[in-house]
Amino acid sequence: MRLSRYFLPVLKETPGEAQVVSHQLMLRAGMIRQTAAGIYAWLPLGLRVLRKIEQIVREEQDNAGAVELLMPTIQSAELWKQSGRYDAYGPEMLRITDRHDREMLFSPTAEELFTTIFANGVKSYRDLPRILYQIQWKFRDEIRPRFGVMRGREFLMKDAYSFDPDLAAARHSYNRMFIAYLRTFARMGLHAIPMRADTGPIGGDLSHEFIVLAPTGESDVFYHSNWEAARDTTVDADDAAALQAYVDRLNTDYAATDEKRDAGLEAEAGAALKQSRGIEVGQIFYFGTKYSAAMGLSVQGADGTAIVPHMGSYGIGVSRLMGAIVEASHDKDGIVWPEAVAPYKVALINLRADDAGCTAAADALYDRLSAAGVEVLYDDRDERGGAKFATADLIGVPWQVVIGPKGVAAGTVEVKRRGAGTKDEMSVEAAVAKLT
RNA sequence: CGGGGCGUAGCUCAGCCCGGUAGAGCGCUGCCUUCGGGAGGCAGAGGCCGGAGGUUCGAAUCCUCUCGCCCCGACCA
């Protein structure tokens, strides 16, 4: 993409509305704009990162055996009355009336709809187990939205729902999501710690929150120092016993949110007990037959009797993850994207757009990299070098390739690593080899 | 919903207390000089001072109401 034809409204100064660094940088980098409290427009650069995060989430859900579908954002109140949550959910649910005075709502989550749709499509125990998921916009009318996309009212969420014949099978589904979540966050360069959590209004008795440690997080969290090291996620998720052993082993190290603290276990951890603030990027629940019973989901078992499936639900805040990643990965000059979620892999900087030699060299390299499938943002604007460097640093693209008159004369380009700040002069051939 | 703060140019803000022709820096447009880390000069464009009432000869400024945004708390799959 040529920057001269892109839409990248970067800000030199920090807007007053933003208080946390991720919000400030996402506004400055031209990724998002706020349109109302807790509601954001996603600009081209922000949308690209959102899509990258979404795709990683999708791939790991698919790897876990989950099946993607898409539910509507606007739902009828009927199903919610059936489960009892139409009244229970409270003012956080955005209620809408259509032209016929029918009660509608903007979905804050989708247990009822998934359960109902699933119930209509299955009849036999042979249809179990299944895990279905979607990546869809949600709306929760938060009392006080804040921190940019980390606590918005409208947000992109991956929500998955598992259906199993019994508790043991449901636990395996839960564990599949548990390991899938660890893998998902690790791929984004995030170290997320699973913590025993409150189940909240969703019900059930088994739940973990996945927390990324950050001083600006909203939750107080407590954990054993063993959690500070990254965890190996090598385990065969199809082997229920091996997976259960893996999960059990991880859970021997204490980690809990404020609501689930255990004085005894904390005393056991002793000096290894750490306290921090954290950002919740995902949560998983097992809640038995709460919704399957309420929504009339049952299948026929092998012996002819009815089976009410055990369910779980599993959420990842896709748009919130972007804020969490920026919180975890930035410096004084701007964002430092992990390569897996970077909007572009390479920022190609033509230092002298007014110099025919530089422009010819930059155009040629842009064409070569693009042809090789490398995602390049080519700064071909007629700006001074300093402004281009500042923009490239701000938007945090992992690799910067600088083409200037000195290099063109010497037949070299400069390749800079955004995170480490290291710069290397090399031939065009070497640069192409390095970046493809 | 309680408490606090802020709405003035695209952005960051000054002006308001103490009423009297709407400002600065950055950004933007044009020309010139410059060109390896947000350059310099000159000339410009750009504002219903969030909105509605009121007080006054006169309101960005004082009063009332209202809308919006931010922060703290409560709240929070």
Short mmCIF file of C-alpha atoms (C1' of nucleotides) in Angstrom, two decimals:
data_model
loop_
_atom_site.label_atom_id
_atom_site.label_comp_id
_atom_site.label_asym_id
_atom_site.label_seq_id
_atom_site.Cartn_x
_atom_site.Cartn_y
_atom_site.Cartn_z
CA MET A 1 0.00 0.00 0.00
CA ARG A 2 1.27 3.41 -0.95
CA LEU A 3 0.87 5.80 1.95
CA SER A 4 0.13 8.61 -0.49
CA ARG A 5 -3.11 6.82 -1.32
CA TYR A 6 -3.93 5.49 2.15
CA PHE A 7 -6.09 6.91 4.93
CA LEU A 8 -3.83 7.22 7.93
CA PRO A 9 -4.74 10.28 10.03
CA VAL A 10 -1.93 10.27 12.60
CA LEU A 11 -1.88 12.80 15.42
CA LYS A 12 1.23 14.56 16.57
CA GLU A 13 -0.28 15.35 19.94
CA THR A 14 -2.15 13.18 22.38
CA PRO A 15 -5.90 13.80 22.44
CA GLY A 16 -7.17 14.84 25.84
CA GLU A 17 -9.88 12.21 25.90
CA ALA A 18 -7.39 9.37 26.19
CA GLN A 19 -5.92 8.46 29.57
CA VAL A 20 -4.21 5.11 29.09
CA VAL A 21 -1.28 4.60 26.77
CA SER A 22 -2.94 2.05 24.51
CA HIS A 23 -5.85 4.39 23.88
CA GLN A 24 -3.53 7.33 23.28
CA LEU A 25 -1.37 5.43 20.83
CA MET A 26 -4.26 3.87 18.94
CA LEU A 27 -5.76 7.33 18.44
CA ARG A 28 -2.43 8.87 17.48
CA ALA A 29 -1.60 6.05 15.08
CA GLY A 30 -4.83 6.63 13.20
CA MET A 31 -6.31 3.24 14.11
CA ILE A 32 -9.54 4.23 15.80
CA ARG A 33 -11.78 7.23 16.39
CA GLN A 34 -14.36 7.50 19.11
CA THR A 35 -17.86 8.30 17.88
CA ALA A 36 -19.73 8.09 21.23
CA ALA A 37 -18.82 6.97 24.74
CA GLY A 38 -17.38 3.48 24.38
CA ILE A 39 -18.14 3.23 20.66
CA TYR A 40 -15.38 3.36 18.07
CA ALA A 41 -14.89 3.61 14.37
CA TRP A 42 -12.12 1.34 13.12
CA LEU A 43 -9.88 3.11 10.64
CA PRO A 44 -7.91 1.18 8.00
CA LEU A 45 -4.81 0.54 10.09
CA GLY A 46 -6.82 -0.48 13.15
CA LEU A 47 -9.03 -2.73 11.09
CA ARG A 48 -6.02 -4.57 9.70
CA VAL A 49 -4.76 -5.36 13.19
CA LEU A 50 -8.24 -6.36 14.30
CA ARG A 51 -8.42 -8.79 11.39
CA LYS A 52 -5.02 -10.26 12.27
CA ILE A 53 -6.04 -10.86 15.86
CA GLU A 54 -9.37 -12.26 14.75
CA GLN A 55 -7.67 -14.66 12.37
CA ILE A 56 -5.36 -16.04 15.04
CA VAL A 57 -8.34 -16.56 17.32
CA ARG A 58 -10.18 -18.28 14.46
CA GLU A 59 -7.31 -20.60 13.61
CA GLU A 60 -6.89 -21.74 17.19
CA GLN A 61 -10.63 -22.30 17.57
CA ASP A 62 -10.61 -24.35 14.39
CA ASN A 63 -7.58 -26.28 15.68
CA ALA A 64 -9.54 -27.03 18.84
CA GLY A 65 -12.30 -28.55 16.76
CA ALA A 66 -14.74 -25.69 17.09
CA VAL A 67 -17.00 -24.83 14.16
CA GLU A 68 -17.57 -21.24 13.10
CA LEU A 69 -20.96 -19.73 12.34
CA LEU A 70 -22.47 -16.26 12.60
CA MET A 71 -25.45 -15.15 14.67
CA PRO A 72 -27.31 -11.85 14.27
CA THR A 73 -26.44 -8.91 16.50
CA ILE A 74 -30.09 -7.98 16.95
CA GLN A 75 -32.16 -10.62 18.69
CA SER A 76 -35.74 -11.04 19.76
CA ALA A 77 -36.51 -10.71 23.46
CA GLU A 78 -38.46 -13.98 23.36
CA LEU A 79 -35.51 -16.34 23.84
CA TRP A 80 -34.18 -14.22 26.64
CA LYS A 81 -37.49 -14.34 28.45
CA GLN A 82 -37.40 -18.11 28.14
CA SER A 83 -34.05 -18.34 29.94
CA GLY A 84 -35.05 -15.71 32.47
CA ARG A 85 -32.20 -13.42 31.56
CA TYR A 86 -34.31 -10.75 29.88
CA ASP A 87 -35.07 -9.41 33.34
CA ALA A 88 -31.94 -10.70 35.06
CA TYR A 89 -29.46 -9.03 32.72
CA GLY A 90 -30.48 -5.54 33.74
CA PRO A 91 -29.70 -2.19 32.17
CA GLU A 92 -26.44 -3.43 30.69
CA MET A 93 -28.53 -4.95 27.90
CA LEU A 94 -29.42 -2.49 25.17
CA ARG A 95 -33.10 -2.92 24.48
CA ILE A 96 -34.67 -1.81 21.23
CA THR A 97 -38.25 -1.58 20.07
CA ASP A 98 -39.00 -2.12 16.41
CA ARG A 99 -41.76 -0.43 14.37
CA HIS A 100 -44.33 -2.99 15.51
CA ASP A 101 -43.43 -2.39 19.15
CA ARG A 102 -41.72 -5.77 19.36
CA GLU A 103 -39.05 -6.05 22.01
CA MET A 104 -35.61 -6.58 20.53
CA LEU A 105 -32.11 -6.31 21.92
CA PHE A 106 -28.53 -5.93 20.77
CA SER A 107 -26.89 -9.18 21.81
CA PRO A 108 -24.48 -8.90 24.78
CA THR A 109 -23.77 -12.65 24.54
CA ALA A 110 -25.48 -15.56 22.86
CA GLU A 111 -26.08 -18.63 25.04
CA GLU A 112 -29.80 -18.62 24.32
CA LEU A 113 -29.51 -18.32 20.58
CA PHE A 114 -26.73 -20.89 20.18
CA THR A 115 -28.57 -23.35 22.39
CA THR A 116 -31.82 -22.89 20.49
CA ILE A 117 -30.25 -23.14 17.04
CA PHE A 118 -28.28 -26.18 18.11
CA ALA A 119 -31.36 -27.80 19.63
CA ASN A 120 -33.21 -27.44 16.34
CA GLY A 121 -30.46 -29.25 14.50
CA VAL A 122 -29.62 -32.27 16.64
CA LYS A 123 -31.56 -35.34 17.74
CA SER A 124 -29.10 -38.02 18.80
CA TYR A 125 -26.25 -38.48 21.24
CA ARG A 126 -24.26 -39.15 18.07
CA ASP A 127 -24.53 -35.40 17.36
CA LEU A 128 -22.39 -34.77 20.45
CA PRO A 129 -19.92 -33.44 21.32
CA ARG A 130 -19.86 -30.18 19.40
CA ILE A 131 -18.30 -26.80 19.92
CA LEU A 132 -19.74 -23.90 17.93
CA TYR A 133 -18.39 -20.37 17.84
CA GLN A 134 -18.72 -16.99 16.23
CA ILE A 135 -16.69 -13.80 16.06
CA GLN A 136 -19.30 -11.09 16.23
CA TRP A 137 -19.92 -7.61 17.57
CA LYS A 138 -21.50 -7.39 20.99
CA PHE A 139 -23.03 -4.51 22.85
CA ARG A 140 -23.07 -4.06 26.59
CA ASP A 141 -24.31 -0.77 27.91
CA GLU A 142 -21.57 -0.34 30.48
CA ILE A 143 -22.14 2.14 33.25
CA ARG A 144 -18.79 3.68 32.59
CA PRO A 145 -16.93 2.77 29.44
CA ARG A 146 -13.26 3.70 29.59
CA PHE A 147 -9.72 2.89 28.50
CA GLY A 148 -10.52 3.05 24.80
CA VAL A 149 -11.27 -0.31 23.22
CA MET A 150 -10.41 -2.13 26.44
CA ARG A 151 -13.77 -1.35 27.95
CA GLY A 152 -15.98 -0.25 25.11
CA ARG A 153 -19.70 -0.70 24.91
CA GLU A 154 -19.55 -2.11 21.40
CA PHE A 155 -16.80 -4.68 21.05
CA LEU A 156 -15.76 -7.62 18.91
CA MET A 157 -15.94 -10.91 20.77
CA LYS A 158 -15.28 -14.52 19.99
CA ASP A 159 -17.88 -16.59 21.79
CA ALA A 160 -17.90 -20.37 21.71
CA TYR A 161 -20.39 -22.84 23.16
CA SER A 162 -19.76 -26.51 23.85
CA PHE A 163 -22.35 -29.28 23.95
CA ASP A 164 -21.44 -32.58 25.57
CA PRO A 165 -23.33 -35.69 26.73
CA ASP A 166 -22.04 -35.58 30.31
CA LEU A 167 -19.80 -33.84 32.78
CA ALA A 168 -16.66 -35.79 31.89
CA ALA A 169 -16.99 -34.96 28.21
CA ALA A 170 -17.84 -31.34 29.04
CA ARG A 171 -14.69 -31.08 31.09
CA HIS A 172 -12.68 -32.26 28.10
CA SER A 173 -14.28 -29.55 25.95
CA TYR A 174 -13.46 -27.04 28.66
CA ASN A 175 -9.86 -28.21 28.69
CA ARG A 176 -9.67 -27.99 24.90
CA MET A 177 -10.60 -24.34 25.13
CA PHE A 178 -8.23 -23.86 28.05
CA ILE A 179 -5.22 -24.96 26.02
CA ALA A 180 -6.50 -23.24 22.87
CA TYR A 181 -6.62 -19.96 24.79
CA LEU A 182 -3.06 -20.31 26.04
CA ARG A 183 -1.93 -20.96 22.48
CA THR A 184 -3.99 -18.10 21.08
CA PHE A 185 -2.57 -15.49 23.41
CA ALA A 186 0.99 -16.78 23.07
CA ARG A 187 0.79 -16.38 19.30
CA MET A 188 0.04 -12.70 19.82
CA GLY A 189 3.06 -12.22 22.02
CA LEU A 190 0.94 -12.04 25.16
CA HIS A 191 1.58 -13.91 28.37
CA ALA A 192 -1.88 -14.66 29.73
CA ILE A 193 -2.34 -16.36 33.08
CA PRO A 194 -5.43 -18.51 33.65
CA MET A 195 -6.98 -17.70 37.00
CA ARG A 196 -9.77 -19.27 38.97
CA ALA A 197 -12.63 -16.88 38.58
CA ASP A 198 -16.08 -16.00 39.71
CA THR A 199 -18.76 -17.34 37.44
CA GLY A 200 -20.93 -14.25 37.72
CA PRO A 201 -24.49 -14.12 36.41
CA ILE A 202 -23.76 -16.75 33.81
CA GLY A 203 -23.91 -19.47 36.43
CA GLY A 204 -21.99 -22.68 36.74
CA ASP A 205 -19.17 -23.77 38.98
CA LEU A 206 -16.00 -23.96 36.88
CA SER A 207 -14.45 -20.91 35.36
CA HIS A 208 -11.11 -19.38 34.50
CA GLU A 209 -10.27 -15.86 33.48
CA PHE A 210 -7.24 -15.33 31.28
CA ILE A 211 -5.37 -12.31 32.53
CA VAL A 212 -2.58 -10.32 30.90
CA LEU A 213 -0.55 -8.54 33.56
CA ALA A 214 -0.50 -4.77 33.08
CA PRO A 215 -0.41 -1.87 35.52
CA THR A 216 -3.43 -0.32 33.81
CA GLY A 217 -5.54 -3.46 34.14
CA GLU A 218 -8.89 -3.29 35.83
CA SER A 219 -8.60 -6.41 37.96
CA ASP A 220 -6.49 -7.09 41.03
CA VAL A 221 -4.83 -10.45 40.60
CA PHE A 222 -2.69 -12.73 42.76
CA TYR A 223 -0.42 -15.47 41.46
CA HIS A 224 2.58 -17.69 42.13
CA SER A 225 5.83 -16.39 40.65
CA ASN A 226 6.06 -19.59 38.57
CA TRP A 227 3.50 -17.94 36.31
CA GLU A 228 5.99 -15.29 35.28
CA ALA A 229 7.65 -17.75 32.89
CA ALA A 230 5.98 -18.66 29.60
CA ARG A 231 4.33 -22.10 29.58
CA ASP A 232 4.96 -24.87 27.14
CA THR A 233 1.67 -25.69 25.43
CA THR A 234 2.76 -28.97 23.92
CA VAL A 235 0.07 -31.52 24.71
CA ASP A 236 -2.25 -33.73 22.69
CA ALA A 237 -5.63 -32.07 23.14
CA ASP A 238 -7.44 -35.12 21.73
CA ASP A 239 -6.12 -37.23 24.60
CA ALA A 240 -8.57 -36.33 27.36
CA ALA A 241 -6.49 -37.85 30.16
CA ALA A 242 -3.23 -36.26 29.04
CA LEU A 243 -4.92 -32.90 28.59
CA GLN A 244 -6.55 -33.11 32.01
CA ALA A 245 -3.17 -33.91 33.56
CA TYR A 246 -1.65 -30.94 31.77
CA VAL A 247 -4.37 -28.57 33.00
CA ASP A 248 -4.17 -29.97 36.52
CA ARG A 249 -0.42 -29.45 36.55
CA LEU A 250 -0.78 -25.81 35.51
CA ASN A 251 -3.45 -25.24 38.11
CA THR A 252 -1.22 -26.37 40.94
CA ASP A 253 0.41 -22.95 40.73
CA TYR A 254 -1.80 -20.49 42.51
CA ALA A 255 -3.46 -17.77 40.43
CA ALA A 256 -6.69 -16.05 41.35
CA THR A 257 -8.65 -12.90 40.79
CA ASP A 258 -9.70 -10.74 43.69
CA GLU A 259 -13.06 -12.51 44.11
CA LYS A 260 -11.54 -15.98 44.29
CA ARG A 261 -8.62 -15.45 46.65
CA ASP A 262 -7.78 -18.30 49.00
CA ALA A 263 -5.90 -17.37 52.14
CA GLY A 264 -4.66 -20.93 52.70
CA LEU A 265 -3.20 -21.32 49.22
CA GLU A 266 -1.66 -17.86 49.39
CA ALA A 267 0.07 -18.76 52.65
CA GLU A 268 1.38 -21.88 50.96
CA ALA A 269 2.85 -19.81 48.12
CA GLY A 270 4.58 -17.64 50.70
CA ALA A 271 7.18 -15.29 49.29
CA ALA A 272 6.40 -16.51 45.78
CA LEU A 273 3.00 -14.86 45.93
CA LYS A 274 2.81 -11.92 43.55
CA GLN A 275 0.20 -9.22 43.21
CA SER A 276 -0.53 -7.17 40.10
CA ARG A 277 -3.20 -5.54 38.03
CA GLY A 278 -4.40 -7.41 35.00
CA ILE A 279 -6.44 -7.14 31.84
CA GLU A 280 -8.98 -9.88 31.33
CA VAL A 281 -8.71 -11.01 27.72
CA GLY A 282 -10.78 -14.16 27.94
CA GLN A 283 -12.97 -16.22 30.21
CA ILE A 284 -14.20 -19.78 30.05
CA PHE A 285 -17.15 -21.36 31.89
CA TYR A 286 -18.69 -24.71 32.48
CA PHE A 287 -22.29 -24.31 33.55
CA GLY A 288 -23.85 -27.75 33.16
CA THR A 289 -27.41 -27.91 31.88
CA LYS A 290 -28.47 -24.43 32.88
CA TYR A 291 -29.24 -23.25 29.34
CA SER A 292 -29.86 -26.60 27.68
CA ALA A 293 -32.60 -27.28 30.22
CA ALA A 294 -34.10 -23.81 29.95
CA MET A 295 -34.07 -23.75 26.16
CA GLY A 296 -35.34 -27.28 25.67
CA LEU A 297 -32.19 -28.88 24.27
CA SER A 298 -32.12 -32.65 24.57
CA VAL A 299 -31.04 -35.57 22.42
CA GLN A 300 -31.81 -39.26 22.52
CA GLY A 301 -29.18 -41.43 24.20
CA ALA A 302 -27.93 -44.87 23.18
CA ASP A 303 -30.40 -46.51 25.54
CA GLY A 304 -33.32 -44.45 24.25
CA THR A 305 -33.53 -42.06 27.19
CA ALA A 306 -33.24 -38.30 26.82
CA ILE A 307 -29.89 -36.62 27.43
CA VAL A 308 -29.72 -32.96 28.33
CA PRO A 309 -26.30 -31.82 27.12
CA HIS A 310 -23.80 -30.22 29.46
CA MET A 311 -22.62 -26.90 28.19
CA GLY A 312 -19.83 -24.41 28.54
CA SER A 313 -19.16 -21.03 27.02
CA TYR A 314 -15.89 -19.44 26.12
CA GLY A 315 -15.23 -15.80 25.36
CA ILE A 316 -12.29 -13.83 24.00
CA GLY A 317 -12.41 -10.05 23.76
CA VAL A 318 -10.97 -9.65 20.29
CA SER A 319 -11.06 -5.86 20.19
CA ARG A 320 -9.92 -5.62 23.81
CA LEU A 321 -6.90 -7.78 22.90
CA MET A 322 -5.66 -5.01 20.66
CA GLY A 323 -5.54 -2.63 23.58
CA ALA A 324 -3.89 -5.27 25.75
CA ILE A 325 -1.21 -5.90 23.13
CA VAL A 326 -0.42 -2.19 22.87
CA GLU A 327 -0.28 -1.90 26.67
CA ALA A 328 2.20 -4.77 26.69
CA SER A 329 4.25 -3.65 23.70
CA HIS A 330 5.11 -0.01 23.15
CA ASP A 331 7.87 2.51 23.83
CA LYS A 332 8.25 6.28 23.91
CA ASP A 333 8.01 6.51 20.12
CA GLY A 334 4.88 4.48 19.66
CA ILE A 335 3.52 0.99 19.24
CA VAL A 336 5.76 -2.06 18.80
CA TRP A 337 3.56 -4.68 17.14
CA PRO A 338 4.38 -8.34 17.53
CA GLU A 339 4.86 -9.52 13.96
CA ALA A 340 1.88 -11.88 14.13
CA VAL A 341 -0.62 -9.04 14.52
CA ALA A 342 1.23 -6.16 12.84
CA PRO A 343 -0.87 -4.24 10.30
CA TYR A 344 2.01 -4.48 7.82
CA LYS A 345 5.25 -6.39 8.00
CA VAL A 346 7.41 -3.71 6.43
CA ALA A 347 7.40 0.07 6.35
CA LEU A 348 9.31 1.10 3.24
CA ILE A 349 10.61 4.63 3.61
CA ASN A 350 11.72 6.65 0.63
CA LEU A 351 13.74 9.39 2.28
CA ARG A 352 13.82 11.56 -0.82
CA ALA A 353 10.64 11.39 -2.85
CA ASP A 354 12.02 14.29 -4.90
CA ASP A 355 15.07 12.32 -5.96
CA ALA A 356 14.56 10.24 -9.10
CA GLY A 357 17.20 7.68 -8.08
CA CYS A 358 15.72 7.11 -4.63
CA THR A 359 12.20 6.92 -5.95
CA ALA A 360 13.14 4.45 -8.66
CA ALA A 361 14.92 2.25 -6.12
CA ALA A 362 12.05 2.46 -3.64
CA ASP A 363 9.42 1.77 -6.30
CA ALA A 364 11.38 -1.25 -7.48
CA LEU A 365 11.78 -2.67 -3.99
CA TYR A 366 8.10 -2.06 -3.25
CA ASP A 367 7.13 -3.98 -6.37
CA ARG A 368 9.46 -6.86 -5.55
CA LEU A 369 8.32 -7.24 -1.97
CA SER A 370 4.66 -6.90 -2.93
CA ALA A 371 5.04 -9.51 -5.65
CA ALA A 372 6.58 -11.83 -3.08
CA GLY A 373 3.48 -11.43 -0.91
CA VAL A 374 5.08 -9.25 1.76
CA GLU A 375 2.70 -6.73 3.33
CA VAL A 376 4.43 -3.41 2.73
CA LEU A 377 3.33 0.06 3.68
CA TYR A 378 5.31 2.27 1.31
CA ASP A 379 5.83 5.83 2.52
CA ASP A 380 6.08 7.54 -0.85
CA ARG A 381 4.80 10.89 0.43
CA ASP A 382 6.70 14.06 -0.31
CA GLU A 383 7.67 14.51 3.33
CA ARG A 384 10.93 14.95 5.10
CA GLY A 385 12.73 11.92 6.46
CA GLY A 386 12.12 12.82 10.07
CA ALA A 387 8.38 12.88 9.64
CA LYS A 388 8.47 9.50 7.92
CA PHE A 389 10.58 7.94 10.65
CA ALA A 390 8.26 9.30 13.30
CA THR A 391 5.20 7.94 11.52
CA ALA A 392 6.77 4.52 11.01
CA ASP A 393 7.80 4.32 14.65
CA LEU A 394 4.38 5.46 15.84
CA ILE A 395 2.43 2.86 13.89
CA GLY A 396 4.88 0.21 15.02
CA VAL A 397 5.45 -1.87 11.89
CA PRO A 398 8.11 -4.51 12.79
CA TRP A 399 10.55 -3.83 9.94
CA GLN A 400 11.56 -0.51 8.45
CA VAL A 401 13.44 -0.37 5.18
CA VAL A 402 15.03 3.00 4.49
CA ILE A 403 16.07 4.10 1.03
CA GLY A 404 18.14 7.29 0.82
CA PRO A 405 20.67 8.90 -1.48
CA LYS A 406 23.71 7.47 0.33
CA GLY A 407 22.42 3.97 0.14
CA VAL A 408 21.34 4.29 -3.47
CA ALA A 409 24.86 5.47 -4.38
CA ALA A 410 26.37 2.55 -2.47
CA GLY A 411 23.82 0.03 -3.67
CA THR A 412 22.47 -0.65 -0.18
CA VAL A 413 19.37 -0.14 1.92
CA GLU A 414 18.98 0.17 5.66
CA VAL A 415 16.89 -2.41 7.46
CA LYS A 416 15.74 -1.46 10.94
CA ARG A 417 14.03 -3.58 13.53
CA ARG A 418 11.30 -1.50 15.20
CA GLY A 419 11.41 -3.21 18.59
CA ALA A 420 15.16 -3.50 19.16
CA GLY A 421 16.02 -0.38 17.16
CA THR A 422 18.89 -2.21 15.46
CA LYS A 423 19.87 -1.00 11.99
CA ASP A 424 21.73 -2.92 9.30
CA GLU A 425 23.03 -1.72 5.94
CA MET A 426 22.68 -4.42 3.34
CA SER A 427 22.28 -4.98 -0.36
CA VAL A 428 18.80 -4.94 -1.87
CA GLU A 429 19.14 -8.66 -2.50
CA ALA A 430 19.98 -9.33 1.12
CA ALA A 431 17.04 -7.20 2.27
CA VAL A 432 14.62 -9.02 -0.01
CA ALA A 433 15.93 -12.35 1.24
CA LYS A 434 15.57 -11.25 4.84
CA LEU A 435 12.01 -10.00 4.46
CA THR A 436 10.51 -12.73 2.30
"C1'" C B 1 -26.26 6.38 39.88
"C1'" G B 2 -23.10 9.48 43.67
"C1'" G B 3 -18.59 12.86 43.54
"C1'" G B 4 -15.24 15.88 40.51
"C1'" G B 5 -13.70 18.14 35.83
"C1'" C B 6 -14.00 19.76 30.73
"C1'" G B 7 -16.66 21.47 25.93
"C1'" U B 8 -13.18 28.00 22.18
"C1'" A B 9 -9.69 26.55 14.69
"C1'" G B 10 -8.27 19.74 12.31
"C1'" C B 11 -5.08 18.74 17.25
"C1'" U B 12 -3.11 20.64 22.13
"C1'" C B 13 -4.69 24.78 24.68
"C1'" A B 14 -4.90 30.33 26.39
"C1'" G B 15 -8.79 34.00 27.01
"C1'" C B 16 -13.71 33.47 31.40
"C1'" C B 17 -12.55 35.25 38.00
"C1'" C B 18 -12.91 41.26 36.58
"C1'" G B 19 -18.54 41.57 30.03
"C1'" G B 20 -16.29 45.83 25.27
"C1'" U B 21 -13.86 43.92 17.44
"C1'" A B 22 -11.88 35.71 19.10
"C1'" G B 23 -5.98 34.22 20.13
"C1'" A B 24 -1.16 31.01 20.28
"C1'" G B 25 1.60 26.64 18.94
"C1'" C B 26 1.24 22.54 15.86
"C1'" G B 27 -1.42 20.92 11.48
"C1'" C B 28 -3.51 22.63 6.52
"C1'" U B 29 -2.92 25.66 1.36
"C1'" G B 30 0.64 28.45 -2.00
"C1'" C B 31 5.70 30.14 -3.09
"C1'" C B 32 10.97 29.99 -1.83
"C1'" U B 33 15.08 27.74 0.72
"C1'" U B 34 16.15 23.04 2.85
"C1'" C B 35 16.43 17.53 2.89
"C1'" G B 36 19.24 10.53 7.13
"C1'" G B 37 15.00 11.44 13.05
"C1'" G B 38 8.29 15.43 13.35
"C1'" A B 39 13.19 21.94 9.14
"C1'" G B 40 13.18 27.59 8.12
"C1'" G B 41 11.11 32.13 5.75
"C1'" C B 42 7.04 34.75 3.48
"C1'" A B 43 1.86 34.86 2.28
"C1'" G B 44 -2.95 32.64 3.28
"C1'" A B 45 -7.38 29.65 4.56
"C1'" G B 46 -9.91 28.05 8.78
"C1'" G B 47 -14.26 29.26 14.62
"C1'" C B 48 -22.78 30.22 15.53
"C1'" C B 49 -16.64 29.97 21.61
"C1'" G B 50 -21.47 22.38 22.39
"C1'" G B 51 -26.98 23.92 22.25
"C1'" A B 52 -31.36 26.82 24.13
"C1'" G B 53 -33.18 30.57 27.10
"C1'" G B 54 -32.14 34.85 30.35
"C1'" U B 55 -29.50 39.45 32.37
"C1'" U B 56 -27.15 43.68 29.78
"C1'" C B 57 -26.40 49.19 25.45
"C1'" G B 58 -23.11 44.95 24.69
"C1'" A B 59 -22.05 37.86 26.52
"C1'" A B 60 -16.82 33.00 24.86
"C1'" U B 61 -16.98 35.62 29.68
"C1'" C B 62 -22.52 36.44 34.33
"C1'" C B 63 -27.34 33.33 35.47
"C1'" U B 64 -30.75 29.05 34.31
"C1'" C B 65 -31.69 24.74 31.68
"C1'" U B 66 -29.91 21.10 28.41
"C1'" C B 67 -26.61 17.82 25.42
"C1'" G B 68 -21.85 15.59 25.10
"C1'" C B 69 -17.06 13.90 26.79
"C1'" C B 70 -13.31 12.65 30.67
"C1'" C B 71 -11.78 11.11 35.74
"C1'" C B 72 -12.81 8.63 40.89
"C1'" G B 73 -16.32 5.28 43.08
"C1'" A B 74 -20.16 1.75 42.81
"C1'" C B 75 -20.83 -1.86 38.53
"C1'" C B 76 -18.65 -5.56 35.08
"C1'" A B 77 -18.46 -13.27 31.02
#
